[in-house]
Amino acid sequence: MREEYLLIRFGELALKGKNRKEFERQLRENIDHAVKDFPHCEVRRTYGRIAINLLGEPAEEVIEAVKPVFGISSISYARKADLSEEEIQQTAYQMFSEYKDRKTTFKVEARRSNKDFPVHSTKLAPSVGSYILHHTEGIGVDVKNPEVTVEIDVREQGAYVSCGRINGAGGLPTGTGGKVVSMLSGGIDSPTAAYLAMKRGVTVEAVHFHSPPYTNERAKQKVEDIARALSRFGGSINLHVVPFTRVQEAIRRQVPDDHTMTITRRAMLEIVTKIAEKEDAKAVVNGESLGQVASQTLESMNVINEVTSVPVLRPLIAMDKEEIISIAKRIGTYDISVRPYEDCCTVFQPDSPATKPKIGLVYKYEKRLNKEELFEEAIAETKVISVSNAKSGNKEFEDLL
Ligand code: ATP
Ligand code: MG
């Protein structure tokens, strides 16, 4: 059997100029981490791409492990042929025949960075194409719109032959964009928002507000499971569980019903901001989508946002619920989010929250609370859980955005 490889391409990274080296280094490290359960795999950075020498590890499983890594534009399974035209032809033919959804139209593309190899790429491609045609029935070449492309890359060490590309997760390598604090409820939206932020290269500290006994252990477990599912995309995640019962009870006692929601949200954001400062995180991420509920009108966002000077990123701001759900399903958080446990905000939700809260009234009501002490206490009693792993075994991971 010829040596088997995965060839990994980076796409957008190539545009990143000066930072490119650092991006490639981080991507390589993240790939190393993703394949840690396959000890024989050898990950190498070669010019313009990363190659994994499988050395007997199962290709399909390693592909599944590498697919969620951000910063990868595509992956190909390849075999290395010796530097002879005949070897390359045979390898290409063999791979085409084994291709899992064998197609009827194809084309061959060849590149030759090894100029010592005597066959020019413009000659190699048609020569391999005719070999495949000659040995296979019922297929044809289509250079404009082929169902599958056989690629040959002739380098110093050998010729890498692959058949078809698999989409990678896209985005930028986790760890190249600094840190954010992501507000995680047990709902569908916030994990999706965290995922989209992670896709742009940031690492995430997750914060969850927990209100026992109004919300139970299982609600907390649910958020832990969500964080674990997310950790598949960016290594381990710290989940900060903030005890929020006292704050919520104080708000319910002191604030008229129609303003409890606004003031609760402000309290959350103020506490999250303090955590962000402590963790040296440069932004807060939440799952708000414009107009979805009372707290997500522009008026509410204005009044709520007023407690913080840290940027609040809202990756879902313009998305419809169906779009959010379809991403949540693909990333494997949806099934966890729909488990029927109450979130602290649903428990305390008033019948008719203000959609246009007034800042003057908000200040007046907040004066009735002993905010500083309540918040300090909540932060002091916050527990941090480190969640990690979530090896494959999640739902089949399909092509991401
Ligand atoms: P989700 O589906 O994420 O729960 P939602 O549509 O239910 O969102 P809200 O309940 O208004 O919307 O929450 C808006 C955002 O506030 C959430 O997306 C999340 O980022 C944050 N949030 C809400 N509840 C909590 C909580 N208990 N802990 C941490 N963050 C929360
Ligand atoms: Mg919610």
Short mmCIF file of C-alpha atoms and ligand atoms in Angstrom, two decimals:
data_model
loop_
_atom_site.label_atom_id
_atom_site.label_comp_id
_atom_site.label_asym_id
_atom_site.label_seq_id
_atom_site.Cartn_x
_atom_site.Cartn_y
_atom_site.Cartn_z
CA MET A 1 0.00 0.00 0.00
CA ARG A 2 1.26 3.47 -0.83
CA GLU A 3 1.70 5.99 1.96
CA GLU A 4 -1.56 7.68 2.85
CA TYR A 5 -1.94 11.35 3.69
CA LEU A 6 -4.48 14.02 4.43
CA LEU A 7 -3.68 17.27 2.65
CA ILE A 8 -5.06 20.30 4.41
CA ARG A 9 -5.54 23.71 2.75
CA PHE A 10 -6.15 27.00 4.51
CA GLY A 11 -7.89 29.41 2.14
CA GLU A 12 -8.43 32.73 3.88
CA LEU A 13 -5.22 32.44 5.87
CA ALA A 14 -3.26 33.15 2.75
CA LEU A 15 -4.65 36.68 2.75
CA LYS A 16 -3.41 37.51 6.21
CA GLY A 17 -0.06 39.00 5.23
CA LYS A 18 2.31 39.47 8.13
CA ASN A 19 0.25 37.36 10.51
CA ARG A 20 0.32 34.41 8.21
CA LYS A 21 3.19 32.62 9.94
CA GLU A 22 1.53 32.88 13.30
CA PHE A 23 -1.80 31.71 11.86
CA GLU A 24 -0.16 28.69 10.27
CA ARG A 25 1.66 27.84 13.46
CA GLN A 26 -1.53 28.02 15.50
CA LEU A 27 -3.47 26.00 12.94
CA ARG A 28 -0.85 23.30 13.05
CA GLU A 29 -1.01 23.22 16.82
CA ASN A 30 -4.82 22.93 16.70
CA ILE A 31 -4.58 20.09 14.19
CA ASP A 32 -2.02 18.32 16.39
CA HIS A 33 -4.51 18.60 19.23
CA ALA A 34 -7.40 17.33 17.08
CA VAL A 35 -5.50 14.16 16.12
CA LYS A 36 -4.09 13.44 19.56
CA ASP A 37 -6.12 10.21 19.77
CA PHE A 38 -4.34 8.91 16.67
CA PRO A 39 -0.78 8.58 17.95
CA HIS A 40 0.82 7.47 14.69
CA CYS A 41 -0.30 10.49 12.69
CA GLU A 42 2.53 12.82 11.73
CA VAL A 43 1.52 16.40 11.11
CA ARG A 44 3.88 18.45 8.91
CA ARG A 45 3.70 21.95 7.60
CA THR A 46 4.96 22.06 4.06
CA TYR A 47 4.88 24.94 1.68
CA GLY A 48 1.36 26.37 1.48
CA ARG A 49 -0.42 23.53 3.25
CA ILE A 50 -0.34 21.01 6.08
CA ALA A 51 0.06 17.29 5.42
CA ILE A 52 -0.84 14.51 7.84
CA ASN A 53 0.98 11.26 7.23
CA LEU A 54 -1.58 8.70 8.44
CA LEU A 55 0.92 5.88 9.07
CA GLY A 56 -1.82 3.31 9.42
CA GLU A 57 -4.39 5.42 11.27
CA PRO A 58 -7.94 5.18 9.78
CA ALA A 59 -8.43 7.96 7.23
CA GLU A 60 -12.18 8.41 7.74
CA GLU A 61 -11.84 8.83 11.49
CA VAL A 62 -8.95 11.22 11.27
CA ILE A 63 -10.91 13.29 8.73
CA GLU A 64 -13.84 13.48 11.17
CA ALA A 65 -11.50 14.66 13.90
CA VAL A 66 -9.91 17.33 11.72
CA LYS A 67 -13.07 18.64 10.05
CA PRO A 68 -14.21 20.88 12.94
CA VAL A 69 -10.87 22.68 13.17
CA PHE A 70 -11.31 26.32 12.17
CA GLY A 71 -9.00 27.76 9.56
CA ILE A 72 -9.16 24.75 7.23
CA SER A 73 -10.75 25.40 3.86
CA SER A 74 -10.53 21.87 2.48
CA ILE A 75 -9.13 18.41 3.10
CA SER A 76 -8.15 15.72 0.62
CA TYR A 77 -7.28 12.11 1.20
CA ALA A 78 -4.13 11.45 -0.85
CA ARG A 79 -1.68 8.69 -1.62
CA LYS A 80 1.94 9.25 -2.43
CA ALA A 81 3.13 7.74 -5.69
CA ASP A 82 6.78 7.32 -6.68
CA LEU A 83 8.09 9.84 -9.15
CA SER A 84 7.26 7.96 -12.33
CA GLU A 85 4.50 8.68 -14.82
CA GLU A 86 3.31 5.09 -14.73
CA GLU A 87 3.11 5.01 -10.93
CA ILE A 88 1.13 8.22 -10.93
CA GLN A 89 -1.28 6.91 -13.56
CA GLN A 90 -1.90 3.69 -11.64
CA THR A 91 -2.37 5.43 -8.32
CA ALA A 92 -4.81 7.91 -9.86
CA TYR A 93 -6.77 5.12 -11.53
CA GLN A 94 -6.90 3.10 -8.33
CA MET A 95 -8.14 6.04 -6.32
CA PHE A 96 -10.74 7.00 -8.87
CA SER A 97 -12.08 3.42 -8.88
CA GLU A 98 -12.31 3.37 -5.10
CA TYR A 99 -13.88 6.81 -4.84
CA LYS A 100 -16.85 6.30 -2.62
CA ASP A 101 -19.54 7.90 -4.75
CA ARG A 102 -18.00 7.00 -8.02
CA LYS A 103 -18.88 9.70 -10.53
CA THR A 104 -19.34 9.59 -14.28
CA THR A 105 -17.55 12.79 -15.25
CA PHE A 106 -14.11 13.82 -14.09
CA LYS A 107 -11.07 15.84 -14.88
CA VAL A 108 -7.42 15.67 -13.89
CA GLU A 109 -5.44 18.65 -12.61
CA ALA A 110 -1.69 18.48 -12.20
CA ARG A 111 0.85 20.75 -10.51
CA ARG A 112 4.57 20.26 -10.55
CA SER A 113 6.69 22.17 -8.08
CA ASN A 114 9.45 19.60 -8.52
CA LYS A 115 10.93 20.77 -11.79
CA ASP A 116 13.27 17.74 -11.95
CA PHE A 117 10.30 15.57 -12.76
CA PRO A 118 10.50 15.32 -16.55
CA VAL A 119 6.81 15.38 -17.48
CA HIS A 120 5.34 18.87 -17.68
CA SER A 121 2.05 19.33 -15.81
CA THR A 122 0.22 20.21 -19.04
CA LYS A 123 1.23 16.77 -20.36
CA LEU A 124 0.78 14.84 -17.11
CA ALA A 125 -2.89 15.76 -16.65
CA PRO A 126 -4.08 14.43 -20.05
CA SER A 127 -1.84 11.39 -19.78
CA VAL A 128 -3.38 10.40 -16.44
CA GLY A 129 -6.86 11.30 -17.74
CA SER A 130 -6.57 8.96 -20.73
CA TYR A 131 -5.24 6.17 -18.53
CA ILE A 132 -8.31 6.40 -16.30
CA LEU A 133 -10.66 6.63 -19.31
CA HIS A 134 -9.02 3.69 -20.98
CA HIS A 135 -9.43 1.47 -17.92
CA THR A 136 -12.95 2.46 -16.84
CA GLU A 137 -16.27 2.05 -18.59
CA GLY A 138 -19.11 4.54 -18.70
CA ILE A 139 -17.23 7.68 -17.75
CA GLY A 140 -16.24 10.85 -19.57
CA VAL A 141 -14.00 13.87 -19.13
CA ASP A 142 -15.66 17.20 -18.42
CA VAL A 143 -13.12 19.96 -17.89
CA LYS A 144 -15.67 22.71 -17.21
CA ASN A 145 -17.97 21.08 -14.72
CA PRO A 146 -16.63 17.69 -13.62
CA GLU A 147 -18.32 15.72 -10.83
CA VAL A 148 -14.93 14.91 -9.41
CA THR A 149 -11.43 16.26 -9.89
CA VAL A 150 -8.38 14.03 -9.61
CA GLU A 151 -5.49 16.15 -8.38
CA ILE A 152 -1.81 15.42 -8.74
CA ASP A 153 0.84 17.41 -6.94
CA VAL A 154 4.38 16.51 -7.92
CA ARG A 155 6.84 17.46 -5.19
CA GLU A 156 10.39 16.48 -4.23
CA GLN A 157 9.42 13.49 -2.11
CA GLY A 158 6.82 12.05 -4.47
CA ALA A 159 3.57 12.74 -6.25
CA TYR A 160 0.51 13.23 -4.06
CA VAL A 161 -2.61 11.96 -5.78
CA SER A 162 -6.08 12.77 -4.48
CA CYS A 163 -9.63 12.45 -5.66
CA GLY A 164 -12.17 15.07 -4.56
CA ARG A 165 -12.01 17.62 -1.74
CA ILE A 166 -13.94 17.68 1.51
CA ASN A 167 -15.00 21.07 2.84
CA GLY A 168 -13.30 22.18 6.04
CA ALA A 169 -14.92 24.31 8.74
CA GLY A 170 -13.59 27.59 7.30
CA GLY A 171 -12.96 30.60 9.53
CA LEU A 172 -9.69 31.41 11.33
CA PRO A 173 -7.64 29.20 13.67
CA THR A 174 -8.82 29.28 17.26
CA GLY A 175 -6.32 31.16 19.37
CA THR A 176 -5.38 33.81 16.82
CA GLY A 177 -8.07 36.34 17.72
CA GLY A 178 -7.79 36.89 21.47
CA LYS A 179 -10.41 36.02 24.04
CA VAL A 180 -14.13 36.74 24.49
CA VAL A 181 -16.63 36.00 27.21
CA SER A 182 -19.62 34.19 25.79
CA MET A 183 -22.96 34.28 27.62
CA LEU A 184 -24.36 30.76 27.51
CA SER A 185 -27.96 30.07 28.45
CA GLY A 186 -29.44 26.64 27.90
CA GLY A 187 -31.19 27.92 24.77
CA ILE A 188 -30.59 27.36 21.08
CA ASP A 189 -29.22 30.79 20.23
CA SER A 190 -26.30 31.42 22.55
CA PRO A 191 -24.32 28.24 21.67
CA THR A 192 -24.72 29.14 17.99
CA ALA A 193 -23.44 32.65 18.70
CA ALA A 194 -20.48 31.25 20.65
CA TYR A 195 -19.70 28.90 17.77
CA LEU A 196 -19.75 31.74 15.22
CA ALA A 197 -17.43 33.84 17.39
CA MET A 198 -15.09 30.87 17.77
CA LYS A 199 -15.13 30.48 14.02
CA ARG A 200 -13.38 33.84 13.74
CA GLY A 201 -10.42 32.64 15.76
CA VAL A 202 -11.25 33.68 19.32
CA THR A 203 -11.10 31.54 22.42
CA VAL A 204 -14.13 31.55 24.66
CA GLU A 205 -14.72 31.84 28.40
CA ALA A 206 -18.35 30.78 28.86
CA VAL A 207 -20.55 32.34 31.54
CA HIS A 208 -23.82 30.88 32.73
CA PHE A 209 -26.22 32.37 35.27
CA HIS A 210 -27.73 29.72 37.46
CA SER A 211 -30.59 30.26 39.92
CA PRO A 212 -31.04 27.27 42.21
CA PRO A 213 -33.55 26.10 43.38
CA TYR A 214 -35.59 27.79 40.61
CA THR A 215 -33.33 26.13 38.07
CA ASN A 216 -32.04 22.68 38.93
CA GLU A 217 -28.85 20.66 38.57
CA ARG A 218 -30.02 19.28 35.27
CA ALA A 219 -30.28 22.77 33.81
CA LYS A 220 -26.66 23.32 34.77
CA GLN A 221 -25.71 19.94 33.36
CA LYS A 222 -27.34 20.94 30.11
CA VAL A 223 -25.15 24.01 29.79
CA GLU A 224 -22.10 21.95 30.66
CA ASP A 225 -22.99 19.55 27.86
CA ILE A 226 -23.41 22.45 25.47
CA ALA A 227 -20.00 23.81 26.43
CA ARG A 228 -18.55 20.35 25.90
CA ALA A 229 -20.08 20.14 22.43
CA LEU A 230 -18.59 23.55 21.65
CA SER A 231 -15.18 22.55 22.95
CA ARG A 232 -14.91 20.27 19.97
CA PHE A 233 -14.24 23.38 17.90
CA GLY A 234 -11.64 25.05 20.03
CA GLY A 235 -10.12 22.86 22.70
CA SER A 236 -11.20 23.12 26.31
CA ILE A 237 -13.61 25.80 27.52
CA ASN A 238 -13.90 27.30 30.99
CA LEU A 239 -17.51 27.52 32.09
CA HIS A 240 -18.12 30.13 34.79
CA VAL A 241 -21.31 29.30 36.67
CA VAL A 242 -22.56 32.43 38.43
CA PRO A 243 -25.05 31.92 41.31
CA PHE A 244 -27.79 34.38 40.37
CA THR A 245 -30.62 33.55 42.76
CA ARG A 246 -30.05 36.41 45.21
CA VAL A 247 -29.85 38.99 42.45
CA GLN A 248 -33.02 37.75 40.82
CA GLU A 249 -34.93 37.60 44.08
CA ALA A 250 -33.86 41.13 44.96
CA ILE A 251 -34.98 42.36 41.56
CA ARG A 252 -38.32 40.64 41.90
CA ARG A 253 -38.87 42.20 45.32
CA GLN A 254 -37.81 45.73 44.46
CA VAL A 255 -38.66 46.31 40.82
CA PRO A 256 -42.10 46.62 39.15
CA ASP A 257 -42.86 43.68 36.93
CA ASP A 258 -42.54 45.40 33.58
CA HIS A 259 -38.91 46.39 34.31
CA THR A 260 -37.56 43.24 35.92
CA MET A 261 -36.42 41.81 32.62
CA THR A 262 -34.44 44.90 31.60
CA ILE A 263 -32.83 45.20 35.00
CA THR A 264 -32.01 41.49 35.15
CA ARG A 265 -30.28 41.74 31.77
CA ARG A 266 -28.34 44.77 32.91
CA ALA A 267 -27.25 42.89 36.01
CA MET A 268 -26.06 39.96 33.89
CA LEU A 269 -24.13 42.20 31.55
CA GLU A 270 -22.54 44.12 34.38
CA ILE A 271 -21.36 40.91 36.04
CA VAL A 272 -20.15 39.51 32.72
CA THR A 273 -18.18 42.70 32.13
CA LYS A 274 -16.42 42.25 35.46
CA ILE A 275 -15.59 38.66 34.54
CA ALA A 276 -14.31 39.84 31.15
CA GLU A 277 -11.99 42.33 32.86
CA LYS A 278 -10.71 39.67 35.21
CA GLU A 279 -10.09 37.24 32.37
CA ASP A 280 -8.57 39.87 30.08
CA ALA A 281 -11.29 39.17 27.51
CA LYS A 282 -11.80 41.92 24.96
CA ALA A 283 -15.50 41.46 24.14
CA VAL A 284 -18.76 39.88 25.26
CA VAL A 285 -20.72 37.59 22.94
CA ASN A 286 -24.42 36.86 23.30
CA GLY A 287 -27.16 35.20 21.30
CA GLU A 288 -29.40 38.19 20.68
CA SER A 289 -31.18 38.53 17.38
CA LEU A 290 -32.88 41.82 16.57
CA GLY A 291 -36.57 41.91 17.42
CA GLN A 292 -36.79 38.27 18.50
CA VAL A 293 -38.15 39.01 22.00
CA ALA A 294 -38.84 42.04 24.23
CA SER A 295 -35.26 42.31 25.45
CA GLN A 296 -33.97 42.34 21.91
CA THR A 297 -35.61 45.47 20.54
CA LEU A 298 -33.27 48.36 19.75
CA GLU A 299 -34.69 50.31 22.70
CA SER A 300 -34.00 47.45 25.12
CA MET A 301 -30.54 46.83 23.74
CA ASN A 302 -29.70 50.49 24.25
CA VAL A 303 -30.74 50.48 27.87
CA ILE A 304 -29.14 47.11 28.61
CA ASN A 305 -25.90 47.85 26.76
CA GLU A 306 -25.49 51.06 28.73
CA VAL A 307 -23.93 49.20 31.70
CA THR A 308 -20.83 48.19 29.78
CA SER A 309 -18.08 49.78 27.74
CA VAL A 310 -16.78 46.44 26.46
CA PRO A 311 -17.92 45.67 22.89
CA VAL A 312 -20.91 43.32 22.85
CA LEU A 313 -20.76 41.08 19.80
CA ARG A 314 -24.03 39.63 18.53
CA PRO A 315 -23.22 37.19 15.75
CA LEU A 316 -26.91 36.29 15.29
CA ILE A 317 -28.19 39.84 15.08
CA ALA A 318 -29.63 39.55 11.56
CA MET A 319 -30.54 35.89 11.51
CA ASP A 320 -33.97 34.34 11.47
CA LYS A 321 -34.74 31.58 13.93
CA GLU A 322 -34.69 28.92 11.18
CA GLU A 323 -31.20 29.91 10.13
CA ILE A 324 -30.03 29.76 13.74
CA ILE A 325 -31.63 26.34 14.24
CA SER A 326 -30.03 24.95 11.13
CA ILE A 327 -26.56 25.95 12.34
CA ALA A 328 -27.30 24.64 15.85
CA LYS A 329 -28.23 21.28 14.32
CA ARG A 330 -25.07 21.08 12.28
CA ILE A 331 -22.80 21.85 15.21
CA GLY A 332 -24.51 19.33 17.47
CA THR A 333 -25.86 21.72 20.14
CA TYR A 334 -29.51 21.73 19.06
CA ASP A 335 -30.40 18.34 20.55
CA ILE A 336 -28.97 19.42 23.90
CA SER A 337 -30.66 22.84 23.83
CA VAL A 338 -34.14 21.41 23.29
CA ARG A 339 -33.98 19.30 26.45
CA PRO A 340 -36.82 20.62 28.57
CA TYR A 341 -35.15 22.37 31.51
CA GLU A 342 -35.98 25.87 32.57
CA ASP A 343 -33.57 28.75 32.29
CA CYS A 344 -33.38 31.36 35.05
CA CYS A 345 -34.89 34.01 32.80
CA THR A 346 -37.91 31.94 31.86
CA VAL A 347 -38.60 31.18 35.50
CA PHE A 348 -38.71 34.86 36.48
CA GLN A 349 -40.19 36.15 33.26
CA PRO A 350 -42.96 38.75 33.79
CA ASP A 351 -46.13 38.55 31.70
CA SER A 352 -45.52 41.76 29.81
CA PRO A 353 -41.92 43.01 29.88
CA ALA A 354 -41.34 46.57 28.66
CA THR A 355 -40.21 46.65 25.04
CA LYS A 356 -39.30 50.34 25.44
CA PRO A 357 -37.73 50.62 28.90
CA LYS A 358 -36.87 54.14 30.13
CA ILE A 359 -33.36 54.70 31.44
CA GLY A 360 -34.63 57.17 34.07
CA LEU A 361 -36.95 54.58 35.56
CA VAL A 362 -34.23 51.93 35.37
CA TYR A 363 -31.85 54.11 37.45
CA LYS A 364 -34.59 54.79 39.95
CA TYR A 365 -35.38 51.09 40.44
CA GLU A 366 -31.74 50.02 40.51
CA LYS A 367 -31.12 52.40 43.43
CA ARG A 368 -33.38 50.15 45.47
CA LEU A 369 -30.97 47.24 45.01
CA ASN A 370 -27.77 46.78 46.83
CA LYS A 371 -26.06 46.19 43.50
CA GLU A 372 -22.37 46.33 44.38
CA GLU A 373 -22.63 43.92 47.23
CA LEU A 374 -24.92 41.52 45.38
CA PHE A 375 -22.67 41.45 42.32
CA GLU A 376 -19.49 41.08 44.30
CA GLU A 377 -20.96 38.17 46.16
CA ALA A 378 -22.14 36.50 42.93
CA ILE A 379 -18.68 36.84 41.41
CA ALA A 380 -16.94 35.62 44.53
CA GLU A 381 -19.11 32.50 44.55
CA THR A 382 -18.76 31.78 40.85
CA LYS A 383 -17.51 28.26 40.14
CA VAL A 384 -15.34 27.57 37.12
CA ILE A 385 -15.64 24.20 35.42
CA SER A 386 -13.22 23.24 32.69
CA VAL A 387 -14.91 21.20 29.98
CA SER A 388 -13.09 19.59 27.13
CA ASN A 389 -12.77 16.76 24.74
CA ALA A 390 -16.02 15.89 22.96
CA LYS A 391 -14.21 13.65 20.55
CA SER A 392 -16.23 12.82 17.44
CA GLY A 393 -19.21 10.66 18.27
CA ASN A 394 -21.26 13.81 18.14
CA LYS A 395 -23.67 13.93 15.28
CA GLU A 396 -22.18 13.59 11.84
CA PHE A 397 -20.44 16.85 11.21
CA GLU A 398 -21.52 18.18 7.85
CA ASP A 399 -20.08 20.97 5.77
CA LEU A 400 -20.17 24.13 7.82
CA LEU A 401 -20.93 27.63 6.67
P1 ATP B 1 -30.97 31.66 23.96
O1 ATP B 1 -31.62 30.77 22.95
O2 ATP B 1 -29.50 31.78 23.76
O3 ATP B 1 -31.34 31.35 25.37
P2 ATP B 1 -33.03 33.58 23.76
O4 ATP B 1 -33.54 33.75 22.38
O5 ATP B 1 -33.77 32.73 24.71
O6 ATP B 1 -31.51 33.11 23.65
P3 ATP B 1 -32.85 35.62 25.77
O7 ATP B 1 -33.38 34.69 26.77
O8 ATP B 1 -33.42 36.98 25.62
O9 ATP B 1 -32.87 35.06 24.30
O10 ATP B 1 -31.29 35.76 26.02
C1 ATP B 1 -30.49 36.58 25.20
C2 ATP B 1 -29.06 36.22 25.43
O11 ATP B 1 -28.68 36.50 26.79
C3 ATP B 1 -28.78 34.74 25.27
O12 ATP B 1 -28.58 34.41 23.92
C4 ATP B 1 -27.55 34.56 26.10
O13 ATP B 1 -26.40 34.96 25.40
C5 ATP B 1 -27.81 35.50 27.26
N1 ATP B 1 -28.43 34.76 28.38
C6 ATP B 1 -29.73 34.56 28.65
N2 ATP B 1 -29.91 33.81 29.76
C7 ATP B 1 -28.68 33.51 30.21
C8 ATP B 1 -28.14 32.74 31.32
N3 ATP B 1 -28.95 32.13 32.18
N4 ATP B 1 -26.81 32.65 31.44
C9 ATP B 1 -25.98 33.25 30.57
N5 ATP B 1 -26.40 33.97 29.52
C10 ATP B 1 -27.72 34.11 29.33
MG MG B 2 -33.14 31.71 26.35
#
